């Protein structure tokens, strides 16, 4: 985040793609274990340090305040489409390389890695030639004009951000909403243990269908957020995810395969809508544009911290309570945290509504 406030987000993203692609080519040579450790450590830098905050900040500043939902929805939905398409091409390439080109699995896998690396390099080069449009004359520019001098230093910037209550609510929303997203990773195993006759293959097909809900949920959720209010739609999506999770916990006792399948797909749909919207509500935080990257970094460190501990929690529960009970206890925990996210989203919505009453000319929430 600090870096994204000091260098052009477009050039940071372009560098990240080119560097990740170059590392991918090294990975495709199938080097030894020590070299792989170095490559993956470098991946952490090129996909995190120079990429993530720059990406979110660029989208935030490109869109008007009344377009945040659709822009972030298009970002997350578009990522889902590209991910699915590349995965489909990669599987076809892997299969063709083995069955028709006569390659072994390692060589075929090397071709797949090269495909992804080449895609990154091509995108990085293309982005370098894309001219930045003029920034929108919305709250982002207004907040930047009202910002304190840049010379005050990073620690002072952090203190400024930590005093913004709306920012803490966004952190809570991302943290809680991300729990719902993480829960979807366990759906395949959960379906296999429900006792209603869902095989491992069928569970895989169902969760793959859920993945294709990403563009629908992301783009649709963002579009609705711009028209009905991002905080309002976010609250509805969190409530629907919570209701779906509660029903999913109880569903095995009902013995309905159709209900389970519908729940998995529906939860996936609203989860992707949540992912599109929790960055869109950042527009309501009155964050100076010059420290937007720092704010995104702060939100990401705390909001995405479930990456660190949720696998440990789910693994411990699966070991202590094997089979269906472990999944149900895990989903109960996710449900409780998700409901806390509803509380945070409602609090942010009330703040936004109050601000609109005090400033009638500002965009409605």
C-alpha positions in Angstrom: 0.0 0.0 0.0 2.8 2.4 0.9 4.5 1.7 -2.5 1.2 2.1 -4.4 0.9 5.7 -3.0 4.4 6.6 -4.3 4.6 5.0 -7.7 2.2 4.8 -10.6 -0.2 1.9 -10.0 -0.3 1.2 -13.7 3.5 0.7 -13.8 3.5 -1.3 -10.7 0.9 -3.7 -12.1 2.8 -3.9 -15.4 6.1 -4.7 -13.6 4.3 -7.3 -11.4 2.9 -9.1 -14.5 6.2 -9.1 -16.3 8.2 -10.2 -13.2 5.7 -12.9 -12.4 5.8 -14.1 -16.0 9.6 -14.2 -15.9 9.5 -16.2 -12.7 7.0 -18.5 -14.3 9.4 -19.3 -17.1 12.0 -20.2 -14.5 9.4 -22.4 -12.8 8.6 -24.0 -16.1 12.2 -25.3 -16.3 11.3 -27.5 -13.3 14.3 -26.5 -11.2 15.4 -28.1 -7.9 13.8 -27.6 -4.5 16.0 -24.7 -3.3 15.4 -22.8 -6.6 11.6 -23.4 -6.2 11.8 -21.9 -2.7 13.4 -18.8 -4.1 10.9 -18.6 -7.0 7.9 -18.9 -4.7 9.3 -16.3 -2.3 9.7 -14.0 -5.3 6.1 -14.8 -6.4 5.0 -13.5 -3.0 6.7 -10.1 -3.8 5.5 -9.8 -7.4 1.9 -10.8 -6.6 1.7 -9.0 -3.2 4.2 -6.2 -2.7 3.9 -4.6 -6.1 0.6 -5.8 -7.3 -2.4 -6.1 -5.0 -2.8 -2.6 -3.5 -1.8 -1.0 -6.8 -4.6 -3.0 -8.5 -7.3 -2.0 -6.0 -6.2 1.6 -5.9 -6.2 1.9 -9.7 -9.7 0.6 -9.9 -10.8 2.9 -7.0 -9.4 6.0 -8.7 -10.6 5.1 -12.2 -14.3 4.9 -11.2 -16.6 7.6 -10.1 -18.2 7.2 -6.7 -21.4 6.0 -8.3 -19.5 3.4 -10.4 -17.5 1.7 -7.7 -19.8 -1.3 -7.5 -19.8 -2.1 -11.2 -16.0 -1.5 -11.5 -15.1 -3.8 -8.6 -17.8 -6.2 -9.7 -16.3 -6.3 -13.2 -12.9 -6.8 -11.7 -13.9 -9.8 -9.6 -16.2 -11.3 -12.2 -13.7 -10.7 -14.9 -11.0 -12.4 -12.9 -13.3 -15.4 -12.4 -14.0 -15.6 -16.2 -10.3 -15.4 -17.1 -9.4 -17.9 -14.3 -11.9 -20.4 -15.6 -10.9 -19.9 -19.3 -7.2 -20.3 -18.6 -7.8 -23.3 -16.4 -9.9 -24.9 -19.2 -7.2 -24.2 -21.8 -4.5 -25.5 -19.4 -6.3 -28.8 -18.8 -6.8 -29.2 -22.6 -3.1 -28.4 -23.2 -2.0 -30.8 -20.5 -4.2 -33.6 -21.9 -3.2 -33.0 -25.5 0.5 -32.9 -24.6 0.3 -36.4 -23.0 -2.1 -38.1 -25.3 -1.0 -36.7 -28.7 2.4 -35.1 -28.3 3.7 -38.1 -26.3 5.1 -36.0 -23.4 5.4 -37.3 -19.9 3.4 -35.6 -17.1 6.3 -33.3 -16.0 6.9 -32.0 -19.5 3.2 -31.5 -20.0 3.0 -29.6 -16.7 5.9 -27.4 -17.8 3.9 -26.4 -20.9 1.0 -25.4 -18.6 3.2 -23.2 -16.5 4.6 -21.6 -19.7 1.1 -20.8 -20.8 0.4 -18.9 -17.6 3.8 -17.2 -17.7 3.3 -16.1 -21.3 -0.2 -14.8 -20.5 1.3 -12.6 -17.7 4.1 -11.3 -19.9 1.7 -10.4 -22.7 -0.7 -8.6 -20.3 2.3 -6.7 -18.7 3.5 -5.5 -22.1 0.0 -4.5 -23.2 -0.7 -2.6 -20.0 2.5 -0.6 -20.5 1.1 0.9 -23.7 -2.4 1.7 -22.2 -2.7 5.4 -21.5 -4.3 6.4 -18.1 -7.7 8.2 -18.5 -8.1 11.4 -16.6 -9.2 10.8 -13.0 -12.9 11.3 -12.2 -13.9 14.5 -10.6 -15.5 12.8 -7.6 -14.8 12.3 -4.0 -11.4 10.8 -4.7 -10.2 14.1 -6.1 -12.0 16.1 -3.4 -10.5 14.0 -0.7 -7.0 14.3 -2.2 -7.4 18.1 -2.3 -8.4 18.2 1.4 -5.5 15.9 2.4 -2.8 16.8 4.8 0.6 17.5 3.3 2.4 14.4 2.0 5.6 15.3 3.9 4.0 14.4 7.2 5.3 10.8 6.9 4.0 7.3 6.8 3.4 7.0 10.6 1.4 10.2 10.6 -0.6 8.8 7.6 -1.2 5.6 9.5 -2.5 7.6 12.5 -4.8 9.5 10.2 -6.2 6.3 8.8 -6.6 4.7 12.2 -8.8 7.5 13.3 -11.3 7.0 10.5 -14.1 4.8 12.0 -15.5 3.9 8.6 -12.2 2.3 7.7 -12.4 0.0 10.7 -15.9 -1.0 9.7 -14.6 -1.8 6.2 -11.8 -3.9 7.8 -14.4 -5.8 9.8 -16.6 -6.3 6.7 -13.7 -7.7 4.6 -12.6 -9.9 7.5 -16.0 -11.4 8.1 -17.0 -11.6 4.4 -13.8 -13.4 3.6 -14.8 -16.1 6.1 -17.8 -16.9 3.9 -15.5 -17.2 0.8 -13.1 -19.5 2.7 -16.0 -21.7 3.7 -16.7 -22.4 0.0 -13.4 -24.2 -0.3 -14.8 -26.9 2.1 -18.0 -27.5 0.2 -16.7 -30.4 -1.9 -15.6 -32.4 1.1 -18.8 -31.5 3.0 -21.0 -32.7 0.2 -19.2 -36.1 0.2 -20.0 -36.5 3.9 -23.7 -35.6 3.9 -24.9 -39.1 3.4 -27.4 -38.2 0.6 -25.5 -40.1 -2.1 -23.2 -37.3 -3.5 -20.0 -38.9 -4.9 -16.6 -37.3 -5.0 -17.0 -36.7 -8.8 -20.4 -35.2 -8.4 -19.2 -33.0 -5.6 -16.4 -31.7 -7.8 -18.9 -30.9 -10.6 -21.1 -29.0 -8.2 -18.3 -26.9 -6.8 -17.1 -26.3 -10.4 -20.6 -24.9 -11.2 -20.2 -22.8 -8.1 -17.0 -21.3 -9.6 -18.9 -20.2 -12.6 -21.1 -18.1 -10.4 -18.2 -15.8 -9.8 -18.8 -13.5 -12.9 -22.6 -13.6 -12.3 -22.3 -12.7 -8.6 -19.4 -10.3 -9.0 -20.8 -8.3 -11.9 -24.4 -8.6 -10.8 -23.7 -7.6 -7.2 -21.6 -4.6 -8.3 -24.4 -3.5 -10.7 -27.0 -3.7 -8.0 -24.7 -1.9 -5.6 -24.5 1.1 -7.9 -28.3 1.3 -8.3 -29.6 0.3 -4.8 -26.6 1.4 -2.7 -23.4 -0.6 -2.1 -23.9 -0.8 1.7 -27.5 -1.8 1.4 -26.8 -4.6 -1.1 -23.8 -5.7 0.9 -26.0 -6.1 4.0 -28.5 -8.2 2.0 -25.7 -10.4 0.5 -24.2 -11.0 3.9 -27.6 -11.9 5.3 -28.3 -14.3 2.4 -24.9 -15.9 2.9 -25.6 -16.4 6.6 -29.0 -17.8 6.0 -27.6 -20.1 3.3 -24.8 -21.3 5.6 -27.3 -21.9 8.5 -29.5 -24.0 6.1 -26.5 -25.8 4.8 -25.5 -26.9 8.3 -29.0 -28.4 8.9 -29.5 -29.7 5.3 -28.0 -33.2 5.7 -30.7 -34.0 8.2 -33.3 -33.2 5.6 -31.9 -35.8 3.2 -32.4 -33.7 0.1 -29.7 -33.7 -2.6 -31.4 -31.0 -4.6 -31.5 -28.7 -1.6 -27.8 -29.2 -0.9 -26.8 -28.5 -4.5 -29.0 -25.4 -4.7 -27.5 -24.1 -1.4 -23.9 -24.5 -2.5 -24.5 -22.7 -5.8 -26.5 -19.9 -4.1 -24.0 -19.4 -1.3 -21.3 -19.2 -4.0 -23.3 -16.6 -5.9 -23.8 -14.2 -2.9 -20.2 -14.8 -1.7 -18.9 -13.5 -5.0 -21.2 -10.5 -4.8 -19.8 -9.8 -1.3 -16.3 -9.9 -2.7 -17.3 -7.3 -5.4 -18.9 -5.0 -2.9 -16.6 -4.9 0.1 -14.0 -2.9 -1.9 -16.7 -0.7 -3.4 -17.8 0.6 0.0 -14.3 2.0 0.5 -15.7 5.1 -1.4 -17.7 5.9 1.7 -14.7 6.3 4.0 -13.5 9.8 2.9 -9.9 8.5 2.6 -7.4 11.0 1.0 -6.5 9.7 -2.4 -2.8 10.0 -1.8 -3.0 7.4 1.0 -5.6 5.1 -0.6 -2.9 2.5 -1.2 -1.9 2.6 2.4 -5.5 2.2 3.5 -5.9 -0.8 1.1 -2.7 -2.4 2.5 -4.1 -1.9 6.1 -7.4 -3.4 5.2 -5.8 -6.3 3.4 -3.4 -7.2 6.2 -6.3 -7.6 8.7 -9.1 -8.4 6.4 -7.4 -11.3 4.6 -5.7 -12.7 7.8 -8.2 -15.7 7.6 -5.7 -17.0 5.0 -3.4 -17.6 7.9 -5.6 -19.2 10.5 -8.7 -20.7 8.9 -6.9 -23.7 7.4 -5.6 -24.4 10.9 -9.0 -24.1 12.4 -10.7 -26.3 9.8 -7.9 -28.9 10.0 -8.0 -29.1 13.8 -11.8 -29.5 13.7 -11.6 -32.2 11.0 -9.1 -34.1 13.1 -11.0 -33.8 16.4 -14.5 -34.3 14.9 -14.0 -36.5 11.7 -16.6 -36.4 9.0 -19.8 -34.4 8.9 -19.6 -33.0 12.6 -16.3 -31.3 11.9 -17.6 -29.5 8.9 -20.8 -28.4 10.7 -18.9 -27.0 13.7 -16.6 -25.2 11.2 -19.5 -23.7 9.3 -21.1 -22.7 12.6 -18.0 -20.6 13.4 -18.1 -19.1 9.9 -21.7 -18.3 10.4 -21.1 -16.5 13.7 -18.3 -14.4 12.2 -20.4 -13.6 9.1 -23.2 -12.3 11.3 -20.7 -10.0 12.9 -20.0 -8.7 9.4 -23.7 -7.9 9.0 -23.5 -5.8 12.2 -20.5 -3.9 10.8 -22.1 -3.4 7.4 -25.3 -2.0 9.1 -23.2 0.4 11.2 -21.4 1.6 8.0 -24.8 2.0 6.3 -26.1 4.2 9.1 -23.0 6.4 9.0 -23.4 6.8 5.2 -27.1 7.6 5.6 -26.4 10.2 8.2 -23.8 11.8 6.1 -26.3 12.0 3.2 -28.8 13.7 5.4 -26.2 16.2 6.4 -24.9 16.7 2.9 -27.9 16.4 0.5 -25.7 16.8 -2.6 -23.6 13.8 -2.0 -24.5 10.5 -3.8 -27.1 8.4 -2.1 -25.9 5.2 -0.5 
